[in-house]
PDB file of C-alpha atoms in Angstrom:
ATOM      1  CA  UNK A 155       0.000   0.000   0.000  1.00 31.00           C
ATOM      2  CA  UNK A 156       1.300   3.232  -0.865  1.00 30.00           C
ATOM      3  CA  UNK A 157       1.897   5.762   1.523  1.00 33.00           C
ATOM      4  CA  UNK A 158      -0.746   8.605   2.725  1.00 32.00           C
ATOM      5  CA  UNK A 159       0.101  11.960   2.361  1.00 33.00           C
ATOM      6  CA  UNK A 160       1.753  13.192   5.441  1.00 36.00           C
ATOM      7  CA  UNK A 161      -0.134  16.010   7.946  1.00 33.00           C
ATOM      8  CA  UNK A 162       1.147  18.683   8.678  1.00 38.00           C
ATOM      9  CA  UNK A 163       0.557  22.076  10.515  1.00 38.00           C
ATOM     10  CA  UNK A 164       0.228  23.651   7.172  1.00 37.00           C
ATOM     11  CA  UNK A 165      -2.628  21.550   5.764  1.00 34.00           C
ATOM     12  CA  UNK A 166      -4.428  20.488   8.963  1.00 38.00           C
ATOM     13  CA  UNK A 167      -8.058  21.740   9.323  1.00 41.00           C
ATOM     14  CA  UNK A 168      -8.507  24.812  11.272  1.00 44.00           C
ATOM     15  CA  UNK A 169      -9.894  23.917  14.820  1.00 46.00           C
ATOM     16  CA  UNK A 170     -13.902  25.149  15.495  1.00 55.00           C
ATOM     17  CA  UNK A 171     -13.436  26.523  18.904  1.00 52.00           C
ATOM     18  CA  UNK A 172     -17.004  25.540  20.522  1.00 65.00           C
ATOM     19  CA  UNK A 173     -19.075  28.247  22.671  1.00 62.00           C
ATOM     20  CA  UNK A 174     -18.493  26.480  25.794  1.00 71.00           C
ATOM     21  CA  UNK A 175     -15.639  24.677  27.750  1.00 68.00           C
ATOM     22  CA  UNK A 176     -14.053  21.660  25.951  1.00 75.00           C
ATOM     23  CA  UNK A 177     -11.352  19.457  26.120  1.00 79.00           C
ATOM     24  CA  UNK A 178      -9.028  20.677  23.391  1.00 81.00           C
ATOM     25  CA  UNK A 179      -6.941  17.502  23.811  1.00 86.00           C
ATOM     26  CA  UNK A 180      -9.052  14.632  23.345  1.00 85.00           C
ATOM     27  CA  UNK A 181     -10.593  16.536  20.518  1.00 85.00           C
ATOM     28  CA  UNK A 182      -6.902  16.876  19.041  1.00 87.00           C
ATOM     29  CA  UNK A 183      -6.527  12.782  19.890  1.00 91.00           C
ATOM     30  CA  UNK A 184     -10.217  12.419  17.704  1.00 91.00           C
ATOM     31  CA  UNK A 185      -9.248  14.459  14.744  1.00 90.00           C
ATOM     32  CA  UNK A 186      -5.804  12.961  14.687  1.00 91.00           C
ATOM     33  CA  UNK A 187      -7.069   9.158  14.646  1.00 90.00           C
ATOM     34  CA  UNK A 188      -7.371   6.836  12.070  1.00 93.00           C
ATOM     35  CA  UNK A 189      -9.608   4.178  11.308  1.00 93.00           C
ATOM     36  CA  UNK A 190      -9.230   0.987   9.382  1.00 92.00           C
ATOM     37  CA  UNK A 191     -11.889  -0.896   7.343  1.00 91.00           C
ATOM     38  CA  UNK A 192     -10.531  -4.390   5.621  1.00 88.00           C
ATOM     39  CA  UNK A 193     -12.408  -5.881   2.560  1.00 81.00           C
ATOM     40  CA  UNK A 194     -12.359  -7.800  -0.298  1.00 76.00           C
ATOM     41  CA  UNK A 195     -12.206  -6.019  -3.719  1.00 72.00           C
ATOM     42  CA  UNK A 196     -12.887  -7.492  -6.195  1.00 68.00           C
ATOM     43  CA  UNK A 197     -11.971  -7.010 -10.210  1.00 66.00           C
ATOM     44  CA  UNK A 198     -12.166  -8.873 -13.485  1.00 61.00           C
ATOM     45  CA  UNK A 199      -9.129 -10.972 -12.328  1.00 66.00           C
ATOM     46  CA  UNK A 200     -10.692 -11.821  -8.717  1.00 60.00           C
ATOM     47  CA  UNK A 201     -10.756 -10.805  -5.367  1.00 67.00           C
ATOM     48  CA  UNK A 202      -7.933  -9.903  -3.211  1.00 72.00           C
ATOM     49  CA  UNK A 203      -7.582  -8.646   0.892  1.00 82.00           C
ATOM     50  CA  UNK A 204      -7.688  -4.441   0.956  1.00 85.00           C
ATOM     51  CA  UNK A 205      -7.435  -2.456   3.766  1.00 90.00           C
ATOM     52  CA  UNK A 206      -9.056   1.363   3.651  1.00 93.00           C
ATOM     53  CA  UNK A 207      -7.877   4.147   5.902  1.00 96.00           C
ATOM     54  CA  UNK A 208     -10.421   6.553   7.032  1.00 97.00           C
ATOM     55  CA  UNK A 209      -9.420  10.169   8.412  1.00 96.00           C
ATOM     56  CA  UNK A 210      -9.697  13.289   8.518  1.00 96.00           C
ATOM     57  CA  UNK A 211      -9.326  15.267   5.037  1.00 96.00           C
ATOM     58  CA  UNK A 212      -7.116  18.744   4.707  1.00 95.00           C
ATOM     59  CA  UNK A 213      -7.288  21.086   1.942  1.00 94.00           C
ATOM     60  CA  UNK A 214      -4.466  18.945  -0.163  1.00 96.00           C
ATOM     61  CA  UNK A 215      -7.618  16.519  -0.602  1.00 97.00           C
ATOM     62  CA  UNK A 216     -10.260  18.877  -1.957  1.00 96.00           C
ATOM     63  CA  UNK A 217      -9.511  17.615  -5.143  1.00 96.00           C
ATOM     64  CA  UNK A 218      -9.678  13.981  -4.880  1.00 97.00           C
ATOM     65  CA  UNK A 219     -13.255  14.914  -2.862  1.00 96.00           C
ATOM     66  CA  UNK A 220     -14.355  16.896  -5.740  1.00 96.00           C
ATOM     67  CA  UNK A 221     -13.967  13.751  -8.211  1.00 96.00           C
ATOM     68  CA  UNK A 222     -15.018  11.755  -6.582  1.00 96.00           C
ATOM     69  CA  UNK A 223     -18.277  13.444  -5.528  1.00 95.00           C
ATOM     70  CA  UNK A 224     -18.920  14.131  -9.186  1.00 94.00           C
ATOM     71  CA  UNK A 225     -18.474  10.287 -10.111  1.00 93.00           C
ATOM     72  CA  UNK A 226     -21.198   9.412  -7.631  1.00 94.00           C
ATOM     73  CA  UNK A 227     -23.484  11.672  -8.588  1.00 93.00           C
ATOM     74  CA  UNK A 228     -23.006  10.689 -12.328  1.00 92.00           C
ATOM     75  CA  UNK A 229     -24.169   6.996 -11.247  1.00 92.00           C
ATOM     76  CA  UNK A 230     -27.296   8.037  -9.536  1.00 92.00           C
ATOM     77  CA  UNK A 231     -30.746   6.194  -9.996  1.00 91.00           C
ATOM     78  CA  UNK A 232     -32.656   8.881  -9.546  1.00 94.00           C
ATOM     79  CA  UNK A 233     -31.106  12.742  -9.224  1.00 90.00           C
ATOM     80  CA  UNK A 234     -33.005  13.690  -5.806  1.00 93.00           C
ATOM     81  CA  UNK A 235     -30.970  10.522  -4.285  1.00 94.00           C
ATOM     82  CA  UNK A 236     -28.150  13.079  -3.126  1.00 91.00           C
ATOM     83  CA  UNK A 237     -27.932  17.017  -3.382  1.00 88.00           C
ATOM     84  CA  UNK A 238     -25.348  18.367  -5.781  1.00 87.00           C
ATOM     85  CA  UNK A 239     -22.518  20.578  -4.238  1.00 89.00           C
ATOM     86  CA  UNK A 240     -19.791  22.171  -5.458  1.00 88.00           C
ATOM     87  CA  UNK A 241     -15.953  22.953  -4.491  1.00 91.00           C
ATOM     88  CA  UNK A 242     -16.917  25.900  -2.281  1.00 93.00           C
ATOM     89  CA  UNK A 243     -18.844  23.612  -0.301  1.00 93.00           C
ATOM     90  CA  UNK A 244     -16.069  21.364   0.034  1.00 94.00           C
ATOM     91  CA  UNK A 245     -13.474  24.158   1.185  1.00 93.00           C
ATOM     92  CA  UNK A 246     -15.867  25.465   3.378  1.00 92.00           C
ATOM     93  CA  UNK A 247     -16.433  22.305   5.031  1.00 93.00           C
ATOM     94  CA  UNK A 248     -13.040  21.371   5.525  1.00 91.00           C
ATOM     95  CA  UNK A 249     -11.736  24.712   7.095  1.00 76.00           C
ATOM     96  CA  UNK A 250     -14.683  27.003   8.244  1.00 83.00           C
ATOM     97  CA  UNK A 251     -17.981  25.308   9.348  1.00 89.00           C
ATOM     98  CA  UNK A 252     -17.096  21.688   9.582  1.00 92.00           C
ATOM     99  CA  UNK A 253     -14.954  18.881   8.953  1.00 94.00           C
ATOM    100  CA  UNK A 254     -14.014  16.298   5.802  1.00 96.00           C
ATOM    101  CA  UNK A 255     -13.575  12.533   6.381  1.00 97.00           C
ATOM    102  CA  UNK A 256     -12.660   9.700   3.937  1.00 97.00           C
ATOM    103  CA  UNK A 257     -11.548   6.807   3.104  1.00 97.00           C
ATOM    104  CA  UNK A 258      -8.561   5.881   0.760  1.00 97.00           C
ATOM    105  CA  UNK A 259      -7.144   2.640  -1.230  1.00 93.00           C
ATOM    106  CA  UNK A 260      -3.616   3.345  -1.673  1.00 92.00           C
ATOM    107  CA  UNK A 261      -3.752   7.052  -2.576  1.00 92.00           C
ATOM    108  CA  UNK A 262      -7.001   6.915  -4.315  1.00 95.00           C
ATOM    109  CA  UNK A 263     -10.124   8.363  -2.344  1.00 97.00           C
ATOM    110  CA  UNK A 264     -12.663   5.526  -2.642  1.00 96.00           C
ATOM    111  CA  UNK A 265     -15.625   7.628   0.153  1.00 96.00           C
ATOM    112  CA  UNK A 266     -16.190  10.644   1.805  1.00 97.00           C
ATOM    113  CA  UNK A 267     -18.312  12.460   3.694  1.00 97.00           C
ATOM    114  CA  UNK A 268     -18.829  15.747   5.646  1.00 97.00           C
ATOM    115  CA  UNK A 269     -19.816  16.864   9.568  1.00 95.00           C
ATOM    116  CA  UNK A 270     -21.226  20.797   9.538  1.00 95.00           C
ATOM    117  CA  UNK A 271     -21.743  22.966  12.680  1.00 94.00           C
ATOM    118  CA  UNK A 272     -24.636  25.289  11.444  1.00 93.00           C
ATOM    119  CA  UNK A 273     -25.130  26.889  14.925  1.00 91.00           C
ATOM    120  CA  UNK A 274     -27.188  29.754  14.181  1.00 92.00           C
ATOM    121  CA  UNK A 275     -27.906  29.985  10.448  1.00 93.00           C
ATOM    122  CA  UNK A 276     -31.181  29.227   9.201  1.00 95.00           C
ATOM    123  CA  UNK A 277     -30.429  25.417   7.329  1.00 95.00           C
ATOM    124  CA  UNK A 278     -29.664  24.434  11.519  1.00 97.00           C
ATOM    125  CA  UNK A 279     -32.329  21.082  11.243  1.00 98.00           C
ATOM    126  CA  UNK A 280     -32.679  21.804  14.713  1.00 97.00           C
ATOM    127  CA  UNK A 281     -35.296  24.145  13.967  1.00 98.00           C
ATOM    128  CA  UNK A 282     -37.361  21.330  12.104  1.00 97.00           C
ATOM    129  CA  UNK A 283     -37.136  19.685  15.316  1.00 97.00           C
ATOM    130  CA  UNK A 284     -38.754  22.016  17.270  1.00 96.00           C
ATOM    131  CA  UNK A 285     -35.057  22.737  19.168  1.00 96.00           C
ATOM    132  CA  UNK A 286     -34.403  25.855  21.522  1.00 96.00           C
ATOM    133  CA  UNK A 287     -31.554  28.246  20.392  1.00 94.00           C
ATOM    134  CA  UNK A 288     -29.426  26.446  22.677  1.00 92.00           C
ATOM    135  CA  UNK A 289     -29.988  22.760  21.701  1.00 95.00           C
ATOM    136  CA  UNK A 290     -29.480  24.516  17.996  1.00 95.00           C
ATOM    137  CA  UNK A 291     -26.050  25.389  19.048  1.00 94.00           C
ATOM    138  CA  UNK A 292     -25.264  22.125  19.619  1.00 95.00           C
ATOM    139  CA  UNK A 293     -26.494  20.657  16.824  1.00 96.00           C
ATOM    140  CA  UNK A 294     -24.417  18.780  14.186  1.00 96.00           C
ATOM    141  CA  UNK A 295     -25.580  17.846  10.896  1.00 97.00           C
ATOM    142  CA  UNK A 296     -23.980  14.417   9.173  1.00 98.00           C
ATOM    143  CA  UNK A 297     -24.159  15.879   5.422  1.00 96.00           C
ATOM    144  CA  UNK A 298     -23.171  14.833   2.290  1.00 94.00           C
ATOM    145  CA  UNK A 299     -21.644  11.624   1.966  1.00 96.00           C
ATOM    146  CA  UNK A 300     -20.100   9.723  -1.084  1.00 94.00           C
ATOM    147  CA  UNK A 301     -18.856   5.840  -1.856  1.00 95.00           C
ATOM    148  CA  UNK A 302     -17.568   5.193  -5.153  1.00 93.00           C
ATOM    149  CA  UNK A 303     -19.856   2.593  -6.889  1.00 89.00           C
ATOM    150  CA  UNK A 304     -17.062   0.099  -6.889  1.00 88.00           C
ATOM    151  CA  UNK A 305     -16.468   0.137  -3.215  1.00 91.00           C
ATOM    152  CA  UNK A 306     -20.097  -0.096  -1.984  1.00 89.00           C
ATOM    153  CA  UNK A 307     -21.044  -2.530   0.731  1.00 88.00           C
ATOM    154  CA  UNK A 308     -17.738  -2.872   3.074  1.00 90.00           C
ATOM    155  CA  UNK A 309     -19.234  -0.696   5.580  1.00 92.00           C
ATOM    156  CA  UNK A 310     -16.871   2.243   4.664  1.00 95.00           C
ATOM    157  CA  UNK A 311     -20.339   4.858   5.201  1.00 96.00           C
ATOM    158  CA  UNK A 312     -20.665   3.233   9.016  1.00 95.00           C
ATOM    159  CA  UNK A 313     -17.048   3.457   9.842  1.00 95.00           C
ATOM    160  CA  UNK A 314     -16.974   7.127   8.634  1.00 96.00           C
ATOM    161  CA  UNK A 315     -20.447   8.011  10.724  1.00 96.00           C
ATOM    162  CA  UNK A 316     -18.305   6.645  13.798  1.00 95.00           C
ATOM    163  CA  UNK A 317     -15.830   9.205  13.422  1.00 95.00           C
ATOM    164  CA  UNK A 318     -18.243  11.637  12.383  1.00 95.00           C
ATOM    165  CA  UNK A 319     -19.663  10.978  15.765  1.00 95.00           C
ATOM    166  CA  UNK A 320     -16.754  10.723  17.634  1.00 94.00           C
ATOM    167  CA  UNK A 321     -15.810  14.189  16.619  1.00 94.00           C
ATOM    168  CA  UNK A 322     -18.954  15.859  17.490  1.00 94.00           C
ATOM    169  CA  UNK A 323     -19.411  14.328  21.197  1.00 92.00           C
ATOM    170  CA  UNK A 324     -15.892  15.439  22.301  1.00 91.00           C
ATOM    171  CA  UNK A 325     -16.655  18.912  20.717  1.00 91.00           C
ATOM    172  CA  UNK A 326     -19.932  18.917  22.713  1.00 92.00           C
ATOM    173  CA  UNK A 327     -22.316  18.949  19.531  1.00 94.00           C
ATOM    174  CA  UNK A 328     -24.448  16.167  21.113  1.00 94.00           C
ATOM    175  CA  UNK A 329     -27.336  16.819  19.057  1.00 96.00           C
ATOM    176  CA  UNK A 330     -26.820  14.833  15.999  1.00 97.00           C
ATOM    177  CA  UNK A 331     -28.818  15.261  12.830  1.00 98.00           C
ATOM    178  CA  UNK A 332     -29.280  14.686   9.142  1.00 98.00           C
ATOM    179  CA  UNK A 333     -31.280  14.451   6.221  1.00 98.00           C
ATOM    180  CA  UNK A 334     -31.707  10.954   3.786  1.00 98.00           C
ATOM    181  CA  UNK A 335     -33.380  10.797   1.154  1.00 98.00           C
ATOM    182  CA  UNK A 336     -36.962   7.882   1.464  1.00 98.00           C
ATOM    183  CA  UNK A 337     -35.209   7.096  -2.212  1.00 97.00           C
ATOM    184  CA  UNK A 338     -32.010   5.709  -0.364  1.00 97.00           C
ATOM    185  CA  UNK A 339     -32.443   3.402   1.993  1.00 97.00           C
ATOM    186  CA  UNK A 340     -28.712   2.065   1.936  1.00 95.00           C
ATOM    187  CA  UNK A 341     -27.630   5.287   3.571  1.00 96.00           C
ATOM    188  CA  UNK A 342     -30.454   5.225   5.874  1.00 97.00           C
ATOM    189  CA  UNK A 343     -29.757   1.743   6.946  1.00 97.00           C
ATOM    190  CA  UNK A 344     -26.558   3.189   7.493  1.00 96.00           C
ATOM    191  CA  UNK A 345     -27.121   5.682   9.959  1.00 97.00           C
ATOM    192  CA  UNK A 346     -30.086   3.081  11.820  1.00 96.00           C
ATOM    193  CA  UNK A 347     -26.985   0.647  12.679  1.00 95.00           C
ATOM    194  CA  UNK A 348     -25.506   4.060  14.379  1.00 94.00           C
ATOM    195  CA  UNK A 349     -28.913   4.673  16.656  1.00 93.00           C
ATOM    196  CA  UNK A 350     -30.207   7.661  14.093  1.00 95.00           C
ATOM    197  CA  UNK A 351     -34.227   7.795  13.949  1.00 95.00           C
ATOM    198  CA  UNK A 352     -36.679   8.870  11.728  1.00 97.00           C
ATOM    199  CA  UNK A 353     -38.395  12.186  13.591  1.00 96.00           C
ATOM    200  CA  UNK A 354     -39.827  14.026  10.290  1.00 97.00           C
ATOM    201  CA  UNK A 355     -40.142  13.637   6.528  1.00 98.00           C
ATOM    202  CA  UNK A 356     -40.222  16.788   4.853  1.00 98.00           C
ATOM    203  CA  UNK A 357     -39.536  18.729   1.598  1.00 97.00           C
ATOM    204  CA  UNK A 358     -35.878  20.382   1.224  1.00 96.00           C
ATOM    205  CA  UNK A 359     -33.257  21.834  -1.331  1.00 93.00           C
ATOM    206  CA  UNK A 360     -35.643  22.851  -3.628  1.00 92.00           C
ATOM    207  CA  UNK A 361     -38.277  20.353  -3.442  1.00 94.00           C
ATOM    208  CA  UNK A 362     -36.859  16.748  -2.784  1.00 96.00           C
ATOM    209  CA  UNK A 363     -38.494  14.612   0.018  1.00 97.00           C
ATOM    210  CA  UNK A 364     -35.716  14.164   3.032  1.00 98.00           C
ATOM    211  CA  UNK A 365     -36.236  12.257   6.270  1.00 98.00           C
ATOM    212  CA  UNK A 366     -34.857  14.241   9.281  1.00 98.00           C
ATOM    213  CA  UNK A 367     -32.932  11.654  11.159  1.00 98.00           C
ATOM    214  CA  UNK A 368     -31.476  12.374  14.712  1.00 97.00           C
ATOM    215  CA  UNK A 369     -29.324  10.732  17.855  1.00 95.00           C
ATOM    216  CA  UNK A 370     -28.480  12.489  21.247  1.00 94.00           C
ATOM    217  CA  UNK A 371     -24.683  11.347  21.375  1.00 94.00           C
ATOM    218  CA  UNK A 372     -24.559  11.864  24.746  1.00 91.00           C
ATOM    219  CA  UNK A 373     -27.930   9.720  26.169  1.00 88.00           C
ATOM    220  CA  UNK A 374     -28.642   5.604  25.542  1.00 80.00           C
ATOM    221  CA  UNK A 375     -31.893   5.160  24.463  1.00 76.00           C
ATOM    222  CA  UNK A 376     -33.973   1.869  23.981  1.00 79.00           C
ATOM    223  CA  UNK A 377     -37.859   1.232  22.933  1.00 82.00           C
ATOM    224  CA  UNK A 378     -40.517   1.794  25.118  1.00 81.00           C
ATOM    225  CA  UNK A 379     -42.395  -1.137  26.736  1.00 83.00           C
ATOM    226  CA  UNK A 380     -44.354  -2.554  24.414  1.00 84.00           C
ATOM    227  CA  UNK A 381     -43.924  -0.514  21.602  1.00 87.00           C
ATOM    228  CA  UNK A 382     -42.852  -3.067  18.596  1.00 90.00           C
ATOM    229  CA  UNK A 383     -46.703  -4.232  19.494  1.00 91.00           C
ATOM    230  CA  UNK A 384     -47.834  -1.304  18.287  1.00 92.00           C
ATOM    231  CA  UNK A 385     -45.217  -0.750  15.282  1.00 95.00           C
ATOM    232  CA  UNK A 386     -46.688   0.013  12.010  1.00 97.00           C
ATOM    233  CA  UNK A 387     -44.388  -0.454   8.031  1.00 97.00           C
ATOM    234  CA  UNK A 388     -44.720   1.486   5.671  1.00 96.00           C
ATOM    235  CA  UNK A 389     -42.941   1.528   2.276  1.00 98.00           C
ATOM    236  CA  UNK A 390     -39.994   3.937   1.951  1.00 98.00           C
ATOM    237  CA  UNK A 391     -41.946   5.762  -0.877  1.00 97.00           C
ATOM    238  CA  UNK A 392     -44.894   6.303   1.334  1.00 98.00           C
ATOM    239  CA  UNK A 393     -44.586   9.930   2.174  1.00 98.00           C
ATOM    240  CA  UNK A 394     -47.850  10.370   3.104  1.00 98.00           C
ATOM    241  CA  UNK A 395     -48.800   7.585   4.990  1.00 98.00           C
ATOM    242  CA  UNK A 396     -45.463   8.062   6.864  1.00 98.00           C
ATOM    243  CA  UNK A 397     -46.183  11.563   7.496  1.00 98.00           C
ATOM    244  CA  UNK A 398     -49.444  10.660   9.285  1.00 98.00           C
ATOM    245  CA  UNK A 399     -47.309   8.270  11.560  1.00 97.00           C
ATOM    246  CA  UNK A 400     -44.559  11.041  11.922  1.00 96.00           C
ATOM    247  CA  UNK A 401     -47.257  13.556  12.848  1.00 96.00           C
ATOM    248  CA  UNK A 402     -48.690  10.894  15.360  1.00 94.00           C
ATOM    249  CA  UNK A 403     -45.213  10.926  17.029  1.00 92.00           C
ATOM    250  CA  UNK A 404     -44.110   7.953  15.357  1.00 94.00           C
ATOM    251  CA  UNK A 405     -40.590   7.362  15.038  1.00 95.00           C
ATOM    252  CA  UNK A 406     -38.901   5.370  12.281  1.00 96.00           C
ATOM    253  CA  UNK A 407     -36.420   2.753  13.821  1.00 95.00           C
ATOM    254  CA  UNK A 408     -35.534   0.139  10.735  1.00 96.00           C
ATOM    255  CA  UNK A 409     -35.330  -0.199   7.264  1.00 97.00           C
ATOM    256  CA  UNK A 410     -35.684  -3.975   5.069  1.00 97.00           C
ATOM    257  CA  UNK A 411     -36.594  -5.171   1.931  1.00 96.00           C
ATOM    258  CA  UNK A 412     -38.259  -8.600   2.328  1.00 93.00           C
ATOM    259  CA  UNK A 413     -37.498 -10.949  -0.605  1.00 92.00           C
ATOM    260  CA  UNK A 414     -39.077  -9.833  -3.485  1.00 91.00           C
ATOM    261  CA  UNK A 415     -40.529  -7.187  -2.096  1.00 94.00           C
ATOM    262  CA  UNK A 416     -39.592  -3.251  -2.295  1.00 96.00           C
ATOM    263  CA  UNK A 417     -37.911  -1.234   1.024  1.00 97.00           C
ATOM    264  CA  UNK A 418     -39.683  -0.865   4.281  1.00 98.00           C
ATOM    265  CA  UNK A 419     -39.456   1.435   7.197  1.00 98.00           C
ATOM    266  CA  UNK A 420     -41.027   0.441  10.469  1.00 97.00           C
ATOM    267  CA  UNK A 421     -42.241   3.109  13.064  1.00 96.00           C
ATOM    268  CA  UNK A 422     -43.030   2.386  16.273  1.00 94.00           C
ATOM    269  CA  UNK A 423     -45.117   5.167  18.722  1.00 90.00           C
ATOM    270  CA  UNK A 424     -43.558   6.892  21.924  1.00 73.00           C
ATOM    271  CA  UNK A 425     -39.853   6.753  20.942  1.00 59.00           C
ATOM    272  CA  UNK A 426     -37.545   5.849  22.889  1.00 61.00           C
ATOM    273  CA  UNK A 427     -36.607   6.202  26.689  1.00 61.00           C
ATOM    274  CA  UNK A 428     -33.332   7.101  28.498  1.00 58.00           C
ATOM    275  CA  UNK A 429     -31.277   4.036  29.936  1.00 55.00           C
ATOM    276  CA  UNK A 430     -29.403   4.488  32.584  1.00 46.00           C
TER     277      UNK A 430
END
């Protein structure tokens, strides 16, 4: 495996001080760490053992992010799968309101994705959930993400949301949230496995449906008694019939496809409760 580009002081992200007291240190440790994700890739002469290493992205790797954001897109089923962002989002994200993560084979960028800290401007999801300006402040959105076609299903998307996380809890954004689109329910799998939620299902960027997804990073939650008694599916393409549920505070917990069948999302009433 080739070498990874080396850090340095010069191309490090810039640090997001929060508004209240943090421990610099162990958010140094986080955004210093790397993560390791072995698969098997496989090509027209067979499959071999590869290893991916996931970290943090500087502004040498804009470019690679770029490419390979535009590849994914290209390869989309339908266009309101993912929004469509440019460079300046990229840059912004890396050094200003967020951070970059991804994944690499070698030298090649094979996933992404992108934490933002929207604090008081008026895309902050926390205001779809019904969140005080100080819950908003804490608030961290899990945005675009991106896994090139030919590395899809070796869990690089989970391994990425873990550091995603990671990052957020030790900068004290506990209040984690996101948008999916009902037309992906790979992704939303994805963030299921990492105890996200459905809470609403509404219309954004210009029209296409999104699920508003959320976790408290710092509380355990489980089911309430009883509640998978009560749990209602719905297909993913549903939006009606799972906006009724939504607005009955239903929460969406799981996603399947049965066996010749089409994607399912079950919601069960009351949410969840703390565990102590």
């Amino acid at each position: 495996m080739s070498p990874l580009p080396k850090l340095t002081s010069a191309t490090r992200s810039r640090p997001i001080p929060p508004a209240w007291p943090f421990d610099s240190e162990a958010l140094r440790v986080v955004e210093q760490s790397v993560l390791y994700c072995d698969f098997a890739r496989r090509d027209a002469t067979g499959s071999s053992d590869a290893r991916a290493v996931i970290r943090f992205l500087t502004t040498a790797d804009i470019d690679a992010a770029e490419e390979l954001n535009l590849a994914v897109l290209c390869r989309l089923p339908h266009p309101h799968i993912l929004r469509r962002e440019g460079r300046d989002y990229l840059t912004q994200h890396v050094r200003e309101r967020g951070r970059c993560i991804g994944a690499f084979s070698g030298n090649e960028m094979i996933a992404f994705t992108v934490l933002s800290f929207p604090r008081d401007e008026p895309d902050n999801l926390g205001i779809d959930l019904g969140f005080g300006r100080e819950q908003r402040l804490r608030v961290c959105h899990f945005e675009l993400s991106g896994v090139h076609p030919d590395f899809r299903g070796h869990h690089l998307h989970r391994t990425m949301n873990l550091l995603r996380a990671r990052f957020a809890g030790a900068a004290g954004y506990n209040h984690l949230c996101g948008t999916v689109s009902p037309r992906n329910p790979y992704s939303l799998r994805n963030h299921m496995s990492g105890g996200m939620v459905v809470r609403k299902l509404v219309q954004k960027y210009g029209g296409m449906d999104r699920y508003i997804i959320y976790r408290n990073y710092n509380q355990m939650t489980a089911l309430r008694p009883g509640a998978m008694a009560a749990a209602v599916t719905c297909e993913c393409l549903d939006i009606q019939a799972q906006k009724a549920l939504l607005n009955e505070n239903y929460w969406g917990i799981s996603v399947d496809k049965p066996e010749g069948g089409v994607w399912q999302i079950t919601y069960v009433p009351g949410a969840m409760v703390d565990v102590q």
